[in-house]
Amino acid sequence: MKLTLQFLLFLFSFNTFSQTNLEKEYTKKELYITMRDGVKLFTSIYIPKDISTKNKYPFLMTRTCYSIEPYGEDKFPEYLAYNKFIEKDKYIFVFQDVRGRYMSEGTFTNMTPQVDHKTKKDIDESTDTFDTIDWLIKNIANNNGKAGQYGISYPGFYTAVGTLANHPALVASSPQAPISDFFFDDFHHNGAFLMSYFRTFPVFGVQKTTATSQHWYENQMIKPTSKDGSVFYKGIGTLKEAVDKYYKDNFFMQEVVNHPSYDDFWKKRNLLPHLKNVKHAVMTVGGWYDAEDLTGPLNIYKTLEKNNPKTQNTIVMGPFSHGGWALEKGKHFHNDIYFGDSITTHFQKNVERKFFYHYLKDNSKTPVSLPEAYMFDTGKKVWNEFTSWPPKESKKVNFFLTENGKLTNTKSDINGFSEYYSDPNKPVPSTMIYSEMNGFTPRNYMSEDQRFTANRPDVLTFTTEYLTEDLTLGGEINAILDIASSSSDADFVVKLIDIYPADEPENKDKPNVVYANYHQMVRSEIMPARFRNSFEKPEALTPNQSTAVKFRLQDVLHTFKKGHKIQIQVQSTWYPLMAVNPQKFLENQYLANKEDYTKAFIKVFNDSHLEVDVIK
């Protein structure tokens, strides 16, 4: 766990320590910048030593809750930017601990609520961004009057909300793997709780008591007891029991437990309604296999596009896991799946560097020569350019889940159904990668081989014939289920799977992987039936009554190749990725006791289908 946490902090805060040439090229300043309410935020500024009245530089800023270490003006990180091309271009690099974190003053709030109608006394993350940029422009000599910002994951949220600062010097923002709404990103999916995040809560739910350069929450991290992480989750008991044992005093976990539905607490932390009047260039970046924040980048891009049609707004989605574009691996794999060579370098050199160089060093008045949507096809394994996302040229196509296990484009004339037996005491496993369950968050399951669930009695499978031509899904996916359960509540998990041919060749870089008949997960999502009509007001199911459950899976760009099959799997448990639904309706599902766990027979009727966008 410790190594995983350190890697996360490195990835998002660049805190790899060694004395490097940076100290020869930069002067480091550490100082407090005072916000409009008097709170002081600790800031590190790395200024090129060749800066002068004739050689001016722009600012490139990252604001983070993950520490801006190393602390000390004589201590330099190994890198100032994970993108070596950006670092070579030279900027005035700025890093800031946000309120309540590490060396900064104030109280930390997860997803600080945004204030739309501000007075001079109102503060939020966008005002902190404004005040920081304003101070930098006025106090750091020989800057060129321009500022940009970027960050990955939580720093991606601070970048996204920072777009609302509306400071005239802010000309370029790149939210990367940003959170948009904690009820749908990271800690929940459609309000269902991610049990696999259970180990992360000390990072987000323990307040520091003084300014510190140390990770004050580390003594509350749950240490692995076995290399097999499933041992912990099998013995943890109900979510209620686990919370009582580990997190009675964790303020964020208590907020989660006390707000089981989409009430004002969560709505105030939804960034999307506030993304208006953004006038500078924005490039949102995400990964198709981002198990943490796939919803955020897509929704932030779409919302910016809808609310700010004249803004230079770009989206980039690659074959990456969470923040995977920050680390070049040479041969690029996600779990077992190979996507090509030097994909990170391509993005960093030809996309990210180009974006910031153009707006910060070249001409911020004209659009950069990048496509509106630069998207990686995870089936053909090539980059594609689109003038809009979802693509305007895509057409809606339905795939029906018929009772004979077939997946077809034709609705059955028979009023039949498929049925499975769901037992919360024996949940369907979410992965066979047991070591990953000890990690900070799981990642590889997003493209994992699903053969281990295909023949289970508590999983329904629906499969096409072998495809006679390539089929490209590009855009949105909607699940429209017609179900009936013998219980008063249930979750519904839908997985979209690419089945490889029986003669698929092996990969010498993965000698122990059988690619013949590989069932690669392409996309997946969960939906609690309790929220089928409203996330604000949950409703019980009427046992054995036909009920519509509709929800959106995250977008996709994937070509199912000729000779492959398309499969849909449907199930109601997915553990330990997701907390177990007791399948008995409760006002607060987090308070379920073991005796509330209810076995159920669940029917999926023939008119159930997936609505997908197909690019011809």
Coordinates of C-alpha atoms in Angstrom, one line a residue:
M1 CA 0.0 0.0 0.0
K2 CA 2.8 2.4 0.9
L3 CA 4.5 2.0 -2.5
T4 CA 1.2 2.5 -4.3
L5 CA 0.5 5.7 -2.4
Q6 CA 4.0 7.0 -3.1
F7 CA 3.6 6.3 -6.8
L8 CA 0.3 8.2 -6.8
L9 CA 1.9 11.2 -5.1
F10 CA 4.8 11.1 -7.6
L11 CA 2.5 10.9 -10.6
F12 CA 0.4 13.9 -9.5
S13 CA 2.9 15.9 -7.6
F14 CA 6.3 15.0 -9.2
N15 CA 7.9 14.3 -5.8
T16 CA 10.8 12.1 -6.9
F17 CA 13.8 13.4 -5.1
S18 CA 17.4 13.9 -6.4
Q19 CA 19.6 16.9 -7.0
T20 CA 19.5 17.4 -10.7
N21 CA 20.4 20.0 -13.3
L22 CA 17.2 21.8 -12.4
E23 CA 19.0 23.7 -9.6
K24 CA 21.4 24.9 -12.3
E25 CA 18.6 26.1 -14.5
Y26 CA 16.0 27.4 -12.0
T27 CA 15.7 29.5 -8.9
K28 CA 13.3 28.0 -6.4
K29 CA 11.1 30.3 -4.3
E30 CA 8.8 29.1 -1.5
L31 CA 6.3 31.5 -0.1
Y32 CA 2.7 32.0 1.1
I33 CA 0.2 33.7 -1.2
T34 CA -2.6 35.4 0.7
M35 CA -6.2 34.7 -0.6
R36 CA -8.9 37.3 -0.4
D37 CA -10.2 35.9 2.9
G38 CA -6.8 36.1 4.5
V39 CA -5.9 32.3 4.3
K40 CA -2.4 31.8 3.1
L41 CA -1.6 29.0 0.6
F42 CA 1.9 27.5 0.4
T43 CA 3.4 27.9 -3.1
S44 CA 6.6 26.7 -4.7
I45 CA 7.8 28.7 -7.8
Y46 CA 10.6 27.5 -10.1
I47 CA 11.9 30.5 -12.1
P48 CA 14.3 30.0 -15.1
K49 CA 17.6 31.6 -14.3
D50 CA 17.9 33.1 -17.8
I51 CA 14.7 35.1 -17.3
S52 CA 15.1 38.8 -18.1
T53 CA 13.4 41.8 -19.6
K54 CA 14.3 40.4 -23.0
N55 CA 13.6 36.8 -22.2
K56 CA 10.2 36.5 -20.5
Y57 CA 8.4 33.3 -19.5
P58 CA 4.7 32.3 -18.9
F59 CA 3.4 30.6 -15.8
L60 CA 2.4 26.9 -15.8
M61 CA 0.6 26.0 -12.6
T62 CA -0.6 22.9 -10.8
R63 CA -2.7 23.1 -7.6
T64 CA -2.9 19.9 -5.6
C65 CA -4.1 18.2 -2.5
Y66 CA -1.3 15.6 -2.9
S67 CA 1.7 17.7 -1.7
I68 CA 4.1 19.8 -3.6
E69 CA 7.2 18.2 -2.1
P70 CA 10.1 18.4 -1.9
Y71 CA 9.9 21.3 0.5
G72 CA 12.9 23.6 1.0
E73 CA 14.3 26.1 -1.4
D74 CA 17.5 24.1 -1.7
K75 CA 15.6 20.9 -2.7
F76 CA 14.5 20.1 -6.2
P77 CA 12.4 17.3 -7.7
E78 CA 13.8 15.2 -10.5
Y79 CA 11.2 16.6 -12.8
L80 CA 9.2 19.8 -12.9
A81 CA 6.8 18.4 -15.5
Y82 CA 6.1 14.8 -16.3
N83 CA 6.2 15.9 -20.0
K84 CA 9.9 16.3 -20.9
F85 CA 9.0 18.4 -24.0
I86 CA 7.1 20.9 -21.8
E87 CA 10.0 21.0 -19.4
K88 CA 12.5 21.6 -22.2
D89 CA 10.4 24.6 -23.5
K90 CA 10.8 26.2 -20.0
Y91 CA 8.1 27.9 -18.1
I92 CA 7.8 29.5 -14.7
F93 CA 6.5 26.4 -12.9
V94 CA 4.1 27.0 -10.0
F95 CA 2.9 24.3 -7.5
Q96 CA 0.5 25.0 -4.7
D97 CA -0.9 23.1 -1.7
V98 CA -4.6 23.8 -1.7
R99 CA -6.5 24.8 1.4
G100 CA -6.1 22.6 4.4
R101 CA -3.4 20.4 2.8
Y102 CA 0.3 20.1 3.9
M103 CA 1.9 23.5 4.3
S104 CA -1.2 25.6 3.4
E105 CA -3.6 27.2 5.9
G106 CA -7.3 26.7 6.0
T107 CA -9.6 23.7 6.2
F108 CA -9.7 21.0 3.5
T109 CA -13.0 20.3 1.8
N110 CA -13.5 17.5 -0.7
M111 CA -14.8 19.0 -4.0
T112 CA -15.1 22.5 -2.6
P113 CA -18.6 23.7 -3.5
Q114 CA -18.5 26.4 -6.2
V115 CA -20.1 29.7 -5.5
D116 CA -21.9 31.2 -8.5
H117 CA -22.9 34.6 -7.2
K118 CA -19.8 35.8 -5.5
T119 CA -19.4 38.7 -3.2
K120 CA -15.9 39.9 -2.1
K121 CA -16.1 37.6 0.9
D122 CA -17.0 34.4 -1.0
I123 CA -14.2 32.0 -1.7
D124 CA -14.0 28.7 -3.6
E125 CA -11.3 27.0 -5.7
S126 CA -11.8 29.4 -8.6
T127 CA -11.2 32.5 -6.4
D128 CA -8.1 30.8 -5.0
T129 CA -7.0 30.2 -8.6
F130 CA -7.7 33.9 -9.5
D131 CA -5.9 35.2 -6.4
T132 CA -2.9 33.1 -7.1
I133 CA -2.5 34.0 -10.7
D134 CA -3.1 37.7 -9.9
W135 CA -0.3 37.6 -7.3
L136 CA 2.1 35.9 -9.6
I137 CA 1.5 38.3 -12.5
K138 CA 2.1 41.3 -10.2
N139 CA 5.0 40.0 -8.2
I140 CA 7.2 37.7 -10.3
A141 CA 9.3 39.9 -12.5
N142 CA 9.7 39.4 -16.3
N143 CA 6.7 37.1 -16.8
N144 CA 5.1 37.4 -20.2
G145 CA 1.6 38.1 -18.8
K146 CA 0.2 34.7 -19.5
A147 CA -0.7 31.7 -17.3
G148 CA -1.7 28.2 -17.9
Q149 CA -2.8 25.4 -15.6
Y150 CA -3.0 21.6 -15.7
G151 CA -3.2 18.6 -13.4
I152 CA -4.1 14.9 -13.2
S153 CA -6.9 13.4 -11.1
Y154 CA -7.8 15.6 -8.1
P155 CA -5.4 18.3 -9.5
G156 CA -7.4 17.8 -12.7
F157 CA -10.5 18.9 -10.8
Y158 CA -8.6 22.0 -9.5
T159 CA -7.7 22.8 -13.0
A160 CA -11.3 22.3 -14.3
V161 CA -12.8 24.5 -11.5
G162 CA -9.9 26.9 -12.1
T163 CA -11.2 27.6 -15.6
L164 CA -13.9 29.6 -13.8
A165 CA -11.3 32.0 -12.4
N166 CA -11.8 34.3 -15.4
H167 CA -8.4 36.0 -14.8
P168 CA -7.4 37.8 -18.0
A169 CA -3.9 36.3 -17.8
L170 CA -5.3 32.7 -17.8
V171 CA -5.2 31.6 -21.5
A172 CA -4.9 27.8 -21.4
S173 CA -6.2 25.0 -19.1
S174 CA -5.9 21.3 -19.4
P175 CA -7.9 19.3 -16.9
Q176 CA -6.7 15.7 -17.0
A177 CA -8.6 12.8 -15.6
P178 CA -10.6 15.4 -13.7
I179 CA -13.4 14.6 -11.2
S180 CA -16.7 16.3 -12.0
D181 CA -19.1 14.9 -9.4
F182 CA -18.3 12.5 -6.6
F183 CA -21.7 10.9 -6.9
F184 CA -20.8 9.6 -10.4
D185 CA -16.9 9.8 -10.4
D186 CA -14.4 8.1 -8.2
F187 CA -16.2 7.1 -5.0
H188 CA -19.5 6.3 -6.6
H189 CA -20.9 5.2 -10.0
N190 CA -24.5 6.3 -10.4
G191 CA -24.6 6.5 -6.6
A192 CA -23.3 2.9 -6.1
F193 CA -20.3 2.9 -3.7
L194 CA -16.9 1.8 -4.9
M195 CA -15.8 -0.7 -2.2
S196 CA -12.4 -0.9 -3.9
Y197 CA -11.7 2.7 -2.8
F198 CA -12.1 1.7 0.8
R199 CA -8.3 1.9 1.5
T200 CA -8.1 5.5 0.1
F201 CA -10.2 7.2 2.8
P202 CA -7.4 8.2 5.1
V203 CA -6.0 10.4 2.3
F204 CA -9.3 12.3 1.9
G205 CA -10.9 12.1 5.3
V206 CA -8.4 13.1 7.9
Q207 CA -7.7 16.8 8.7
K208 CA -4.2 17.8 9.5
T209 CA -3.7 19.8 12.7
T210 CA -0.7 21.9 11.7
A211 CA 1.3 22.9 8.7
T212 CA 3.3 19.8 7.7
S213 CA 5.5 18.5 5.0
Q214 CA 4.6 14.9 6.1
H215 CA 1.8 12.6 5.0
W216 CA 0.0 12.9 8.4
Y217 CA -2.7 10.3 7.5
E218 CA -0.3 7.5 6.8
N219 CA -0.7 5.8 10.2
Q220 CA -4.4 5.3 9.4
M221 CA -3.7 3.5 6.1
I222 CA -4.9 -0.1 6.1
K223 CA -1.8 -2.3 5.6
P224 CA -2.1 -5.5 3.5
T225 CA -2.1 -8.8 5.4
S226 CA -1.7 -11.0 2.4
K227 CA -0.5 -10.7 -1.2
D228 CA -4.0 -11.8 -2.1
G229 CA -6.1 -8.7 -1.6
S230 CA -9.3 -10.6 -1.7
V231 CA -8.5 -12.0 1.8
F232 CA -9.2 -8.5 3.2
Y233 CA -12.4 -8.0 1.3
K234 CA -13.7 -11.4 2.1
G235 CA -13.2 -10.9 5.8
I236 CA -14.3 -7.2 6.0
G237 CA -18.0 -8.0 6.6
T238 CA -20.7 -5.6 5.6
L239 CA -19.9 -2.0 4.7
K240 CA -21.5 -0.9 8.0
E241 CA -19.2 -3.2 9.9
A242 CA -16.1 -2.1 8.0
V243 CA -16.9 1.6 8.5
D244 CA -17.4 1.0 12.3
K245 CA -14.1 -0.8 12.5
Y246 CA -11.9 1.5 10.4
Y247 CA -13.5 4.9 9.8
K248 CA -15.6 6.0 12.7
D249 CA -13.6 9.3 12.8
N250 CA -13.0 9.7 9.1
F251 CA -15.0 12.8 8.1
F252 CA -15.2 12.0 4.5
M253 CA -16.4 8.4 5.0
Q254 CA -19.0 9.7 7.5
E255 CA -20.2 12.2 4.9
V256 CA -20.6 9.3 2.4
V257 CA -22.5 7.2 4.8
N258 CA -24.8 10.0 6.0
H259 CA -25.6 11.1 2.4
P260 CA -26.7 7.8 0.6
S261 CA -28.7 9.7 -2.1
Y262 CA -28.1 12.6 -4.3
D263 CA -29.0 15.3 -1.8
D264 CA -27.8 18.9 -1.6
F265 CA -24.5 17.8 -0.1
W266 CA -23.5 16.1 -3.3
K267 CA -25.3 18.5 -5.6
K268 CA -23.2 21.4 -4.2
R269 CA -20.1 19.4 -5.2
N270 CA -21.2 18.9 -8.8
L271 CA -18.9 21.1 -10.9
L272 CA -20.8 20.6 -14.2
P273 CA -23.7 23.2 -13.7
H274 CA -21.1 25.9 -13.1
L275 CA -19.0 25.5 -16.3
K276 CA -20.2 28.7 -18.0
N277 CA -18.6 31.8 -19.4
V278 CA -15.3 30.0 -19.9
K279 CA -13.5 32.1 -22.5
H280 CA -10.0 30.7 -22.7
A281 CA -8.7 27.5 -24.4
V282 CA -9.4 24.2 -22.7
M283 CA -8.0 20.8 -23.5
T284 CA -9.6 18.0 -21.4
V285 CA -7.6 14.7 -21.3
G286 CA -8.7 11.2 -20.3
G287 CA -8.1 7.5 -20.7
W288 CA -10.5 5.0 -22.0
Y289 CA -9.3 2.6 -19.3
D290 CA -9.4 5.1 -16.4
A291 CA -11.0 3.1 -13.6
E292 CA -11.1 6.2 -11.4
D293 CA -12.2 9.2 -13.6
L294 CA -13.6 8.2 -17.0
T295 CA -16.9 10.0 -16.5
G296 CA -15.3 13.3 -15.5
P297 CA -13.4 14.1 -18.7
L298 CA -16.3 13.2 -21.0
N299 CA -18.8 15.2 -19.0
I300 CA -16.6 18.2 -18.5
Y301 CA -15.8 18.4 -22.2
K302 CA -19.5 18.0 -23.2
T303 CA -20.7 20.5 -20.7
L304 CA -18.1 23.1 -21.7
E305 CA -19.0 22.5 -25.3
K306 CA -22.7 23.0 -24.6
N307 CA -22.4 26.1 -22.4
N308 CA -19.5 27.8 -24.2
P309 CA -19.9 27.1 -27.9
K310 CA -17.3 29.8 -28.9
T311 CA -14.6 28.5 -26.6
Q312 CA -11.6 26.6 -28.0
N313 CA -12.6 23.3 -26.4
T314 CA -10.7 20.1 -27.2
I315 CA -11.0 16.5 -25.8
V316 CA -8.3 13.8 -26.0
M317 CA -9.0 10.2 -25.0
G318 CA -6.2 7.6 -25.3
P319 CA -5.8 3.9 -24.4
F320 CA -4.6 4.9 -20.9
S321 CA -5.4 4.0 -17.3
H322 CA -5.7 6.8 -14.7
G323 CA -2.9 9.3 -15.6
G324 CA -1.2 6.8 -17.8
W325 CA -0.1 9.5 -20.3
A326 CA 2.3 10.8 -17.6
L327 CA 4.6 7.8 -17.8
E328 CA 6.2 6.4 -21.0
K329 CA 6.3 2.6 -21.0
G330 CA 7.7 2.0 -24.5
K331 CA 5.4 -0.8 -25.5
H332 CA 2.0 0.3 -24.3
F333 CA -0.2 -2.3 -22.6
H334 CA -3.3 -2.0 -20.5
N335 CA -3.3 -5.2 -18.5
D336 CA -2.9 -7.8 -21.3
I337 CA -3.9 -5.7 -24.2
Y338 CA -1.2 -4.1 -26.4
F339 CA -2.0 -0.8 -28.1
G340 CA 1.2 0.3 -29.8
D341 CA 4.6 1.8 -29.0
S342 CA 5.5 5.2 -27.5
I343 CA 1.9 6.3 -27.3
T344 CA 2.6 8.6 -24.3
T345 CA 5.5 10.3 -26.1
H346 CA 3.2 10.9 -29.1
F347 CA 0.6 12.6 -26.9
Q348 CA 3.1 14.6 -24.9
K349 CA 5.1 15.8 -27.9
N350 CA 2.4 16.3 -30.5
V351 CA -0.6 17.2 -28.5
E352 CA 0.0 18.5 -24.9
R353 CA 3.2 20.4 -25.7
K354 CA 1.7 21.9 -28.8
F355 CA -1.4 23.1 -26.8
F356 CA 0.6 24.9 -24.1
Y357 CA 3.3 26.3 -26.4
H358 CA 0.8 27.8 -28.7
Y359 CA -1.3 29.6 -26.1
L360 CA 1.4 30.5 -23.6
K361 CA 4.4 31.3 -25.9
D362 CA 3.0 31.8 -29.4
N363 CA -0.4 33.3 -30.1
S364 CA -3.2 32.9 -27.6
K365 CA -5.6 34.8 -29.9
T366 CA -5.8 32.1 -32.6
P367 CA -6.9 28.5 -32.2
V368 CA -4.2 25.8 -31.9
S369 CA -4.1 23.4 -34.8
L370 CA -5.5 20.4 -32.9
P371 CA -8.7 18.5 -33.7
E372 CA -11.8 19.1 -31.7
A373 CA -11.8 15.5 -30.6
Y374 CA -8.6 13.4 -30.8
M375 CA -9.7 9.9 -29.8
F376 CA -8.0 6.5 -29.8
D377 CA -9.9 3.6 -31.3
T378 CA -9.2 0.8 -28.8
G379 CA -10.1 -1.9 -31.3
K380 CA -8.2 -0.8 -34.4
K381 CA -5.5 0.7 -32.1
V382 CA -5.2 4.0 -34.0
W383 CA -5.8 7.7 -33.3
N384 CA -8.9 9.3 -35.0
E385 CA -9.8 12.9 -35.4
F386 CA -13.4 14.2 -35.2
T387 CA -15.0 17.6 -35.5
S388 CA -17.4 16.9 -32.7
W389 CA -17.9 14.3 -29.9
P390 CA -20.0 12.3 -30.0
P391 CA -19.4 12.2 -33.8
K392 CA -22.1 13.7 -35.8
E393 CA -21.8 10.9 -38.4
S394 CA -22.7 8.2 -35.9
K395 CA -26.1 6.4 -36.0
K396 CA -28.1 4.9 -33.2
V397 CA -28.2 1.1 -33.3
N398 CA -29.9 -1.3 -30.8
F399 CA -28.6 -4.7 -29.6
F400 CA -31.3 -6.8 -28.0
L401 CA -30.8 -9.2 -25.1
T402 CA -32.8 -12.3 -26.2
E403 CA -33.7 -15.2 -24.0
N404 CA -31.6 -17.7 -26.0
G405 CA -28.4 -15.9 -25.1
K406 CA -28.2 -14.2 -28.5
L407 CA -27.3 -10.6 -29.0
T408 CA -29.1 -9.3 -32.1
N409 CA -30.2 -6.1 -33.8
T410 CA -33.7 -7.4 -34.1
K411 CA -36.3 -7.3 -31.3
S412 CA -37.7 -10.7 -30.5
D413 CA -41.4 -11.3 -31.2
I414 CA -41.6 -13.6 -28.2
N415 CA -42.4 -12.0 -24.8
G416 CA -39.8 -14.0 -23.1
F417 CA -37.0 -13.4 -20.6
S418 CA -33.7 -14.6 -19.3
E419 CA -33.3 -15.3 -15.5
Y420 CA -30.4 -15.5 -13.0
Y421 CA -30.1 -16.1 -9.3
S422 CA -28.3 -13.3 -7.3
D423 CA -27.0 -14.0 -3.8
P424 CA -25.3 -11.0 -2.0
N425 CA -23.6 -13.5 0.3
K426 CA -21.8 -15.0 -2.7
P427 CA -21.1 -12.0 -5.0
V428 CA -19.8 -12.2 -8.5
P429 CA -16.0 -11.4 -8.4
S430 CA -15.0 -8.2 -10.2
T431 CA -11.5 -9.4 -11.1
M432 CA -9.1 -12.3 -10.9
I433 CA -6.1 -10.0 -10.3
Y434 CA -5.9 -10.6 -6.6
S435 CA -2.8 -8.5 -5.9
E436 CA -4.5 -5.4 -7.3
M437 CA -7.0 -5.5 -4.5
N438 CA -4.3 -4.4 -2.1
G439 CA -3.7 -1.3 -4.2
F440 CA -4.9 2.3 -3.8
T441 CA -7.5 1.7 -6.5
P442 CA -7.9 -1.1 -9.1
R443 CA -7.1 -0.4 -12.7
N444 CA -6.5 -3.5 -14.8
Y445 CA -10.1 -4.8 -14.6
M446 CA -11.2 -2.2 -17.2
S447 CA -9.9 -4.4 -20.0
E448 CA -9.6 -7.7 -18.1
D449 CA -10.5 -11.1 -19.7
Q450 CA -14.1 -11.9 -18.6
R451 CA -14.1 -15.6 -19.3
F452 CA -14.2 -16.2 -15.5
T453 CA -17.7 -14.8 -15.3
A454 CA -19.2 -15.9 -18.7
N455 CA -20.6 -19.3 -17.5
R456 CA -21.7 -18.4 -13.9
P457 CA -25.4 -18.9 -13.0
D458 CA -25.5 -15.4 -11.5
V459 CA -24.4 -13.8 -14.8
L460 CA -26.4 -13.6 -18.0
T461 CA -24.4 -13.6 -21.3
F462 CA -25.7 -12.5 -24.7
T463 CA -23.5 -12.9 -27.7
T464 CA -23.5 -12.1 -31.4
E465 CA -22.4 -14.5 -34.2
Y466 CA -18.9 -13.9 -35.6
L467 CA -18.9 -10.5 -37.2
T468 CA -18.6 -10.5 -41.1
E469 CA -17.3 -7.0 -41.2
D470 CA -15.7 -4.4 -38.8
L471 CA -18.2 -2.6 -36.5
T472 CA -17.1 0.7 -34.9
L473 CA -18.9 1.9 -31.8
G474 CA -18.1 5.6 -31.4
G475 CA -20.0 7.7 -28.9
E476 CA -22.5 7.0 -26.2
I477 CA -23.9 3.8 -24.9
N478 CA -27.3 3.5 -23.1
A479 CA -28.6 0.4 -21.3
I480 CA -32.4 0.1 -21.4
L481 CA -33.3 -2.9 -19.3
D482 CA -36.8 -4.3 -18.6
I483 CA -36.4 -6.3 -15.4
A484 CA -38.3 -8.0 -12.6
S485 CA -36.8 -9.1 -9.3
S486 CA -38.2 -11.2 -6.5
S487 CA -36.5 -8.7 -4.1
S488 CA -37.2 -5.0 -3.3
D489 CA -33.8 -3.7 -4.6
A490 CA -30.9 -4.7 -6.8
D491 CA -28.0 -3.4 -8.7
F492 CA -27.6 -3.9 -12.4
V493 CA -24.1 -4.3 -14.0
V494 CA -23.8 -4.2 -17.8
K495 CA -20.5 -5.2 -19.4
L496 CA -19.6 -4.7 -23.1
I497 CA -17.1 -7.4 -24.2
D498 CA -15.0 -8.0 -27.3
I499 CA -14.5 -11.8 -27.9
Y500 CA -11.4 -12.6 -29.9
P501 CA -11.4 -15.4 -32.5
A502 CA -10.4 -18.9 -31.5
D503 CA -7.3 -18.7 -33.5
E504 CA -6.1 -15.3 -32.2
P505 CA -2.2 -15.4 -32.1
E506 CA -0.3 -15.1 -28.9
N507 CA 1.9 -12.2 -27.9
K508 CA 5.5 -13.0 -27.0
D509 CA 5.5 -10.1 -24.5
K510 CA 2.7 -11.9 -22.6
P511 CA 3.7 -15.5 -22.7
N512 CA 1.2 -16.7 -20.1
V513 CA -1.9 -15.1 -21.6
V514 CA -4.2 -17.1 -23.9
Y515 CA -5.5 -14.7 -26.4
A516 CA -7.6 -17.3 -28.3
N517 CA -11.2 -16.6 -27.3
Y518 CA -10.1 -13.8 -25.0
H519 CA -13.1 -11.9 -23.6
Q520 CA -11.8 -8.3 -23.4
M521 CA -14.0 -5.9 -21.4
V522 CA -14.5 -2.8 -23.4
R523 CA -16.9 -0.9 -21.2
S524 CA -18.9 -1.5 -18.0
E525 CA -21.2 0.3 -15.6
I526 CA -23.4 -0.2 -12.6
M527 CA -26.9 1.1 -11.8
P528 CA -28.8 0.7 -8.5
A529 CA -32.4 0.1 -9.3
R530 CA -33.3 2.3 -6.3
F531 CA -32.2 5.3 -8.4
R532 CA -34.0 4.3 -11.6
N533 CA -36.4 7.2 -11.5
S534 CA -34.5 9.7 -9.3
F535 CA -31.0 9.9 -7.7
E536 CA -32.6 12.2 -5.1
K537 CA -35.5 10.0 -4.1
P538 CA -34.8 6.3 -4.1
E539 CA -37.6 3.9 -4.7
A540 CA -38.1 0.2 -3.8
L541 CA -38.8 -2.3 -6.5
T542 CA -42.2 -4.0 -6.5
P543 CA -41.2 -7.7 -6.3
N544 CA -41.8 -9.6 -9.5
Q545 CA -43.1 -6.6 -11.4
S546 CA -41.7 -5.6 -14.8
T547 CA -39.7 -2.4 -14.3
A548 CA -37.6 -0.2 -16.6
V549 CA -34.0 0.5 -15.5
K550 CA -32.2 2.9 -17.8
F551 CA -28.7 4.2 -17.5
R552 CA -25.7 5.4 -19.5
L553 CA -22.4 3.6 -19.8
Q554 CA -19.4 5.8 -20.4
D555 CA -18.6 6.6 -24.0
V556 CA -16.5 4.4 -26.3
L557 CA -14.5 4.3 -29.5
H558 CA -13.9 0.7 -30.3
T559 CA -13.9 -1.3 -33.5
F560 CA -15.1 -4.8 -33.1
K561 CA -13.1 -6.5 -35.9
K562 CA -14.3 -8.9 -38.5
G563 CA -14.1 -12.4 -37.0
H564 CA -14.8 -11.2 -33.5
K565 CA -18.0 -11.4 -31.4
I566 CA -19.8 -8.8 -29.3
Q567 CA -21.0 -10.0 -25.9
I568 CA -23.1 -8.3 -23.2
Q569 CA -23.0 -9.6 -19.6
V570 CA -25.6 -8.7 -17.0
Q571 CA -25.2 -9.3 -13.3
S572 CA -26.2 -7.8 -9.9
T573 CA -23.1 -8.1 -7.8
W574 CA -19.5 -7.0 -8.7
Y575 CA -17.3 -7.4 -5.7
P576 CA -15.0 -6.1 -4.3
L577 CA -15.1 -3.3 -6.9
M578 CA -18.6 -2.3 -5.8
A579 CA -20.2 -2.6 -2.4
V580 CA -22.7 -5.4 -2.1
N581 CA -26.3 -4.3 -2.5
P582 CA -28.3 -6.2 0.2
Q583 CA -31.1 -6.5 -2.4
K584 CA -33.5 -5.4 0.3
F585 CA -34.7 -1.8 0.0
L586 CA -33.4 0.3 2.9
E587 CA -33.6 4.1 3.4
N588 CA -29.8 4.0 3.8
Q589 CA -28.2 1.1 2.1
Y590 CA -24.9 1.7 3.9
L591 CA -26.5 0.6 7.2
A592 CA -27.4 -2.8 5.9
N593 CA -26.8 -5.7 8.3
K594 CA -26.0 -9.2 7.3
E595 CA -29.6 -10.3 7.9
D596 CA -30.7 -7.8 5.4
Y597 CA -28.9 -9.6 2.6
T598 CA -31.7 -11.1 0.4
K599 CA -31.3 -13.7 -2.4
A600 CA -33.3 -13.0 -5.5
F601 CA -34.4 -14.4 -8.8
I602 CA -34.0 -11.7 -11.5
K603 CA -35.5 -11.7 -14.9
V604 CA -34.3 -9.7 -17.9
F605 CA -37.0 -9.4 -20.6
N606 CA -36.4 -9.7 -24.3
D607 CA -37.1 -6.1 -25.0
S608 CA -34.0 -5.1 -23.0
H609 CA -31.3 -3.6 -25.2
L610 CA -28.2 -1.5 -25.5
E611 CA -28.5 1.6 -27.6
V612 CA -25.1 2.4 -29.2
D613 CA -23.6 4.9 -31.6
V614 CA -22.2 3.2 -34.7
I615 CA -19.8 4.9 -37.1
K616 CA -20.2 3.7 -40.6

